[in-house]
């Protein structure tokens, strides 16, 4: 053996594994060097030491001549070991797979055996039940037979002499004798075997079981055992197992989910969906169907339908009529109506001995008030004071709806005015009696007869003119005629015989509502029926609440308010609308439910009113709005009635070119939220008898939002009207000033065609507009480029003189054409 036996020499192209190494030098220089990695040396036994099975030496892997080229003994040995390991792994895998197949087969066999055992037990149980049923039927037949035999008449006993004679003749009687042993054997045979199907008494608790505790826990009831026996008997007799159909009364709302409909009918959801699909509706169990479709499905399943709607929640409000024996006398409700500044509040102040007028801004009434007055005769009267301004139409209408008597105040020094006519119409619409109070008779120019005559034009005939309407001449300044007015009111109230039931849940009307800083939402309520007490839960319009406190018109706390009594109610969760009806309910849940329903209904109504029904209507509305300029504003007022009146006045401002749009209105102080909305919309904020809080003022100054404060509704309406007028485009007026006839057309270099004209009428000015007429048809409209008299440029040429004219950017002029000269001026417009 040589020294290099079994080793490989180093070399670049030898059998080794060449590679590259990157060498680094100074100054960033690098160099790639090819190197060779040497294999790990593997020690293998010498070929001479390997022994074969027969004792002779044999090379590993067989004959070296048949070995692949370049394969060493170590590499060959490794390959042989890898091959043996792969074969062993394959054998193990096959064995594991066969074991899994065997286990799966055993599992299948076990499950099949369990299923067969269950089926066998079921068959045995059914056979036992069938045998039990047959045994019961046979026993019943035997009992019926025994009863029938017992009911038959017994044969007469034989004569002893005849029996003895028969015995002598060898004819003995063969009457069988039934012993006790035979009876016991028969009963034992009839009794089922131990552990059989007789479970009729398995649900009962015996004394022994109770003492020993043999069968503890819950036992089956006798009714359950009887039902099981009945089912088994029917099954054994081959009878049908169909249960009797249960007819239900299904409450059906306006819209219902399919799964909920199936639940209310106690039917399977799949059956209901199938029925709907058969009717041509491809729906799922989570979809909603309408009331009519659901009714068809319910009738198809054989149930009864009871239609209900969301408005049924309001049925808890008692609407029954009062019995005659429960009614008691109540105070009359008198509404003071008339034109502005005719002295309505002054008369009421003189009656009440108060000074309400001095507290009103501008000396005019802008709020509706409710007061109670005790007359000298001891009669209690309830007065409603309404504003006379044209904007407060809704307030006057509300006052006429809740009143019993209308007092129409007309100034003796004035005539019948528009709001006087409106008050007459409200009284006629409400079908309430009217009393005319002619005020200001103390003035030197007072003429009460003229007022009576003017009222004839509106079908109001006073008693002095042989009519049926009472009229009283009064003076609020010196108190003249006030006693006669109260007597007339008391007389009219006696004729009406006003009564109400105080012993029932209260019902009233909201006269006014406001948002007080310290007390929250406050509503002035006039109770019409029943008695409102502290602690009552009520619902009013879209709001609800609990009476926390009540105050009368004098500001005193009261615990209850009967019919015809006005009070301020505290305890609402929100500010109601003026004119809403207050109803007392039993529980807070009912009040919440009714208020929520009304809020949703109002929201749907507003959405339906604001949305166009068809695409054509939407396009038409959008096209119409393109040419309309809008003035957006925000309105905050002290009370709900004033806010409503301002909004109605804003809706009347505008024409087909400009309009006022109220983005938001409400009651209470101006808040930071209002300022944010105004800034986003670029709208000013109009505050009526309210002010902005500190944070709102700071935010408005930072964001440049304009806030205007008003205390008189006249000023607010006039300012908004002036602002809306500024959005109107100026009106352009055209004024004719002259005619000129073209006699000749000249071509001038660098100027173009110049018309030699004769001014036939009026005057021609260079700054005026011109139209070119050819055969009385306008073919061009523009301005003059030049106007010359001889060779001089002039500003004006009078009638009868010749001149030269050239049009700006137009050369198609011919002899015989006529030039029309005119001027334009813009005129500011107003609403």
mmCIF file of N, CA and C in Angstrom, residues 92-151:
data_model
loop_
_atom_site.group_PDB
_atom_site.id
_atom_site.type_symbol
_atom_site.label_atom_id
_atom_site.label_comp_id
_atom_site.label_asym_id
_atom_site.label_seq_id
_atom_site.Cartn_x
_atom_site.Cartn_y
_atom_site.Cartn_z
ATOM 1 N N UNK A 92 -42.260 -0.607 7.204
ATOM 2 C CA UNK A 92 -42.974 -0.094 8.369
ATOM 3 C C UNK A 92 -44.233 0.674 7.961
ATOM 4 N N UNK A 93 -44.130 1.447 6.885
ATOM 5 C CA UNK A 93 -45.286 2.214 6.412
ATOM 6 C C UNK A 93 -46.399 1.279 5.961
ATOM 7 N N UNK A 94 -46.027 0.247 5.240
ATOM 8 C CA UNK A 94 -47.050 -0.721 4.799
ATOM 9 C C UNK A 94 -47.708 -1.403 5.992
ATOM 10 N N UNK A 95 -46.885 -1.743 7.004
ATOM 11 C CA UNK A 95 -47.438 -2.390 8.195
ATOM 12 C C UNK A 95 -48.381 -1.458 8.944
ATOM 13 N N UNK A 96 -47.970 -0.164 9.054
ATOM 14 C CA UNK A 96 -48.836 0.803 9.750
ATOM 15 C C UNK A 96 -50.142 1.014 8.993
ATOM 16 N N UNK A 97 -50.053 1.071 7.651
ATOM 17 C CA UNK A 97 -51.259 1.254 6.852
ATOM 18 C C UNK A 97 -52.199 0.067 6.993
ATOM 19 N N UNK A 98 -51.614 -1.150 6.995
ATOM 20 C CA UNK A 98 -52.459 -2.332 7.175
ATOM 21 C C UNK A 98 -53.119 -2.334 8.552
ATOM 22 N N UNK A 99 -52.379 -1.855 9.594
ATOM 23 C CA UNK A 99 -52.953 -1.797 10.937
ATOM 24 C C UNK A 99 -54.119 -0.806 10.991
ATOM 25 N N UNK A 100 -53.945 0.348 10.314
ATOM 26 C CA UNK A 100 -55.033 1.328 10.297
ATOM 27 C C UNK A 100 -56.244 0.787 9.558
ATOM 28 N N UNK A 101 -56.012 0.107 8.423
ATOM 29 C CA UNK A 101 -57.147 -0.488 7.691
ATOM 30 C C UNK A 101 -57.864 -1.513 8.552
ATOM 31 N N UNK A 102 -57.091 -2.304 9.294
ATOM 32 C CA UNK A 102 -57.722 -3.303 10.153
ATOM 33 C C UNK A 102 -58.548 -2.650 11.262
ATOM 34 N N UNK A 103 -58.007 -1.554 11.846
ATOM 35 C CA UNK A 103 -58.753 -0.867 12.912
ATOM 36 C C UNK A 103 -60.037 -0.238 12.371
ATOM 37 N N UNK A 104 -59.932 0.349 11.149
ATOM 38 C CA UNK A 104 -61.141 0.938 10.564
ATOM 39 C C UNK A 104 -62.192 -0.121 10.278
ATOM 40 N N UNK A 105 -61.756 -1.254 9.801
ATOM 41 C CA UNK A 105 -62.706 -2.334 9.531
ATOM 42 C C UNK A 105 -63.364 -2.798 10.829
ATOM 43 N N UNK A 106 -62.542 -2.928 11.904
ATOM 44 C CA UNK A 106 -63.122 -3.333 13.188
ATOM 45 C C UNK A 106 -64.122 -2.290 13.699
ATOM 46 N N UNK A 107 -63.798 -0.994 13.503
ATOM 47 C CA UNK A 107 -64.713 0.067 13.940
ATOM 48 C C UNK A 107 -66.032 -0.012 13.167
ATOM 49 N N UNK A 108 -65.906 -0.248 11.827
ATOM 50 C CA UNK A 108 -67.136 -0.387 11.032
ATOM 51 C C UNK A 108 -67.962 -1.573 11.480
ATOM 52 N N UNK A 109 -67.302 -2.648 11.758
ATOM 53 C CA UNK A 109 -68.028 -3.833 12.223
ATOM 54 C C UNK A 109 -68.693 -3.560 13.568
ATOM 55 N N UNK A 110 -67.979 -2.842 14.453
ATOM 56 C CA UNK A 110 -68.553 -2.558 15.766
ATOM 57 C C UNK A 110 -69.787 -1.662 15.631
ATOM 58 N N UNK A 111 -69.651 -0.654 14.792
ATOM 59 C CA UNK A 111 -70.805 0.239 14.612
ATOM 60 C C UNK A 111 -71.982 -0.492 13.967
ATOM 61 N N UNK A 112 -71.679 -1.346 12.988
ATOM 62 C CA UNK A 112 -72.753 -2.109 12.353
ATOM 63 C C UNK A 112 -73.436 -3.008 13.371
ATOM 64 N N UNK A 113 -72.597 -3.610 14.257
ATOM 65 C CA UNK A 113 -73.185 -4.482 15.283
ATOM 66 C C UNK A 113 -74.059 -3.668 16.244
ATOM 67 N N UNK A 114 -73.600 -2.451 16.611
ATOM 68 C CA UNK A 114 -74.423 -1.626 17.503
ATOM 69 C C UNK A 114 -75.738 -1.233 16.849
ATOM 70 N N UNK A 115 -75.665 -0.861 15.567
ATOM 71 C CA UNK A 115 -76.904 -0.482 14.867
ATOM 72 C C UNK A 115 -77.854 -1.670 14.787
ATOM 73 N N UNK A 116 -77.296 -2.835 14.457
ATOM 74 C CA UNK A 116 -78.151 -4.022 14.383
ATOM 75 C C UNK A 116 -78.746 -4.347 15.743
ATOM 76 N N UNK A 117 -77.922 -4.165 16.814
ATOM 77 C CA UNK A 117 -78.441 -4.435 18.158
ATOM 78 C C UNK A 117 -79.571 -3.460 18.499
ATOM 79 N N UNK A 118 -79.384 -2.204 18.143
ATOM 80 C CA UNK A 118 -80.454 -1.224 18.405
ATOM 81 C C UNK A 118 -81.710 -1.561 17.621
ATOM 82 N N UNK A 119 -81.519 -1.912 16.353
ATOM 83 C CA UNK A 119 -82.695 -2.280 15.560
ATOM 84 C C UNK A 119 -83.375 -3.516 16.125
ATOM 85 N N UNK A 120 -82.566 -4.469 16.595
ATOM 86 C CA UNK A 120 -83.148 -5.679 17.173
ATOM 87 C C UNK A 120 -83.911 -5.338 18.456
ATOM 88 N N UNK A 121 -83.298 -4.468 19.289
ATOM 89 C CA UNK A 121 -84.004 -4.065 20.511
ATOM 90 C C UNK A 121 -85.294 -3.317 20.185
ATOM 91 N N UNK A 122 -85.237 -2.491 19.155
ATOM 92 C CA UNK A 122 -86.447 -1.760 18.765
ATOM 93 C C UNK A 122 -87.524 -2.720 18.291
ATOM 94 N N UNK A 123 -87.123 -3.691 17.482
ATOM 95 C CA UNK A 123 -88.119 -4.677 17.018
ATOM 96 C C UNK A 123 -88.687 -5.455 18.191
ATOM 97 N N UNK A 124 -87.795 -5.857 19.135
ATOM 98 C CA UNK A 124 -88.289 -6.606 20.295
ATOM 99 C C UNK A 124 -89.235 -5.755 21.134
ATOM 100 N N UNK A 125 -88.882 -4.456 21.267
ATOM 101 C CA UNK A 125 -89.765 -3.587 22.036
ATOM 102 C C UNK A 125 -91.122 -3.426 21.339
ATOM 103 N N UNK A 126 -91.074 -3.243 20.012
ATOM 104 C CA UNK A 126 -92.344 -3.118 19.282
ATOM 105 C C UNK A 126 -93.165 -4.405 19.376
ATOM 106 N N UNK A 127 -92.462 -5.554 19.290
ATOM 107 C CA UNK A 127 -93.191 -6.824 19.405
ATOM 108 C C UNK A 127 -93.785 -6.981 20.795
ATOM 109 N N UNK A 128 -93.002 -6.540 21.821
ATOM 110 C CA UNK A 128 -93.530 -6.620 23.192
ATOM 111 C C UNK A 128 -94.733 -5.708 23.361
ATOM 112 N N UNK A 129 -94.635 -4.518 22.797
ATOM 113 C CA UNK A 129 -95.782 -3.604 22.889
ATOM 114 C C UNK A 129 -96.987 -4.153 22.143
ATOM 115 N N UNK A 130 -96.705 -4.748 20.985
ATOM 116 C CA UNK A 130 -97.814 -5.328 20.222
ATOM 117 C C UNK A 130 -98.450 -6.483 20.979
ATOM 118 N N UNK A 131 -97.577 -7.329 21.570
ATOM 119 C CA UNK A 131 -98.118 -8.443 22.363
ATOM 120 C C UNK A 131 -98.900 -7.936 23.558
ATOM 121 N N UNK A 132 -98.369 -6.877 24.187
ATOM 122 C CA UNK A 132 -99.077 -6.296 25.325
ATOM 123 C C UNK A 132 -100.440 -5.758 24.907
ATOM 124 N N UNK A 133 -100.445 -5.059 23.733
ATOM 125 C CA UNK A 133 -101.726 -4.534 23.255
ATOM 126 C C UNK A 133 -102.707 -5.665 22.948
ATOM 127 N N UNK A 134 -102.190 -6.758 22.331
ATOM 128 C CA UNK A 134 -103.080 -7.892 22.040
ATOM 129 C C UNK A 134 -103.583 -8.530 23.325
ATOM 130 N N UNK A 135 -102.677 -8.620 24.324
ATOM 131 C CA UNK A 135 -103.083 -9.196 25.612
ATOM 132 C C UNK A 135 -104.161 -8.331 26.273
ATOM 133 N N UNK A 136 -103.955 -6.972 26.200
ATOM 134 C CA UNK A 136 -104.969 -6.086 26.768
ATOM 135 C C UNK A 136 -106.299 -6.227 26.044
ATOM 136 N N UNK A 137 -106.213 -6.316 24.705
ATOM 137 C CA UNK A 137 -107.458 -6.456 23.951
ATOM 138 C C UNK A 137 -108.145 -7.784 24.284
ATOM 139 N N UNK A 138 -107.324 -8.896 24.423
ATOM 140 C CA UNK A 138 -107.928 -10.194 24.743
ATOM 141 C C UNK A 138 -108.549 -10.168 26.131
ATOM 142 N N UNK A 139 -107.845 -9.530 27.098
ATOM 143 C CA UNK A 139 -108.393 -9.453 28.446
ATOM 144 C C UNK A 139 -109.696 -8.652 28.473
ATOM 145 N N UNK A 140 -109.681 -7.567 27.698
ATOM 146 C CA UNK A 140 -110.913 -6.765 27.644
ATOM 147 C C UNK A 140 -112.059 -7.571 27.050
ATOM 148 N N UNK A 141 -111.751 -8.373 26.029
ATOM 149 C CA UNK A 141 -112.814 -9.199 25.441
ATOM 150 C C UNK A 141 -113.313 -10.237 26.440
ATOM 151 N N UNK A 142 -112.379 -10.844 27.191
ATOM 152 C CA UNK A 142 -112.792 -11.839 28.183
ATOM 153 C C UNK A 142 -113.625 -11.194 29.292
ATOM 154 N N UNK A 143 -113.213 -9.976 29.703
ATOM 155 C CA UNK A 143 -114.009 -9.316 30.735
ATOM 156 C C UNK A 143 -115.399 -8.967 30.224
ATOM 157 N N UNK A 144 -115.444 -8.516 28.975
ATOM 158 C CA UNK A 144 -116.768 -8.221 28.408
ATOM 159 C C UNK A 144 -117.607 -9.487 28.308
ATOM 160 N N UNK A 145 -116.957 -10.592 27.935
ATOM 161 C CA UNK A 145 -117.698 -11.865 27.816
ATOM 162 C C UNK A 145 -118.186 -12.317 29.180
ATOM 163 N N UNK A 146 -117.307 -12.163 30.219
ATOM 164 C CA UNK A 146 -117.713 -12.564 31.565
ATOM 165 C C UNK A 146 -118.861 -11.703 32.062
ATOM 166 N N UNK A 147 -118.781 -10.412 31.803
ATOM 167 C CA UNK A 147 -119.887 -9.548 32.214
ATOM 168 C C UNK A 147 -121.173 -9.923 31.496
ATOM 169 N N UNK A 148 -121.042 -10.229 30.210
ATOM 170 C CA UNK A 148 -122.250 -10.580 29.455
ATOM 171 C C UNK A 148 -122.854 -11.862 29.985
ATOM 172 N N UNK A 149 -121.982 -12.855 30.319
ATOM 173 C CA UNK A 149 -122.494 -14.118 30.849
ATOM 174 C C UNK A 149 -123.120 -13.922 32.228
ATOM 175 N N UNK A 150 -122.484 -13.042 33.025
ATOM 176 C CA UNK A 150 -123.053 -12.792 34.351
ATOM 177 C C UNK A 150 -124.407 -12.107 34.257
ATOM 178 N N UNK A 151 -124.577 -11.321 33.215
ATOM 179 C CA UNK A 151 -125.853 -10.626 33.063
ATOM 180 C C UNK A 151 -126.947 -11.535 32.550
#
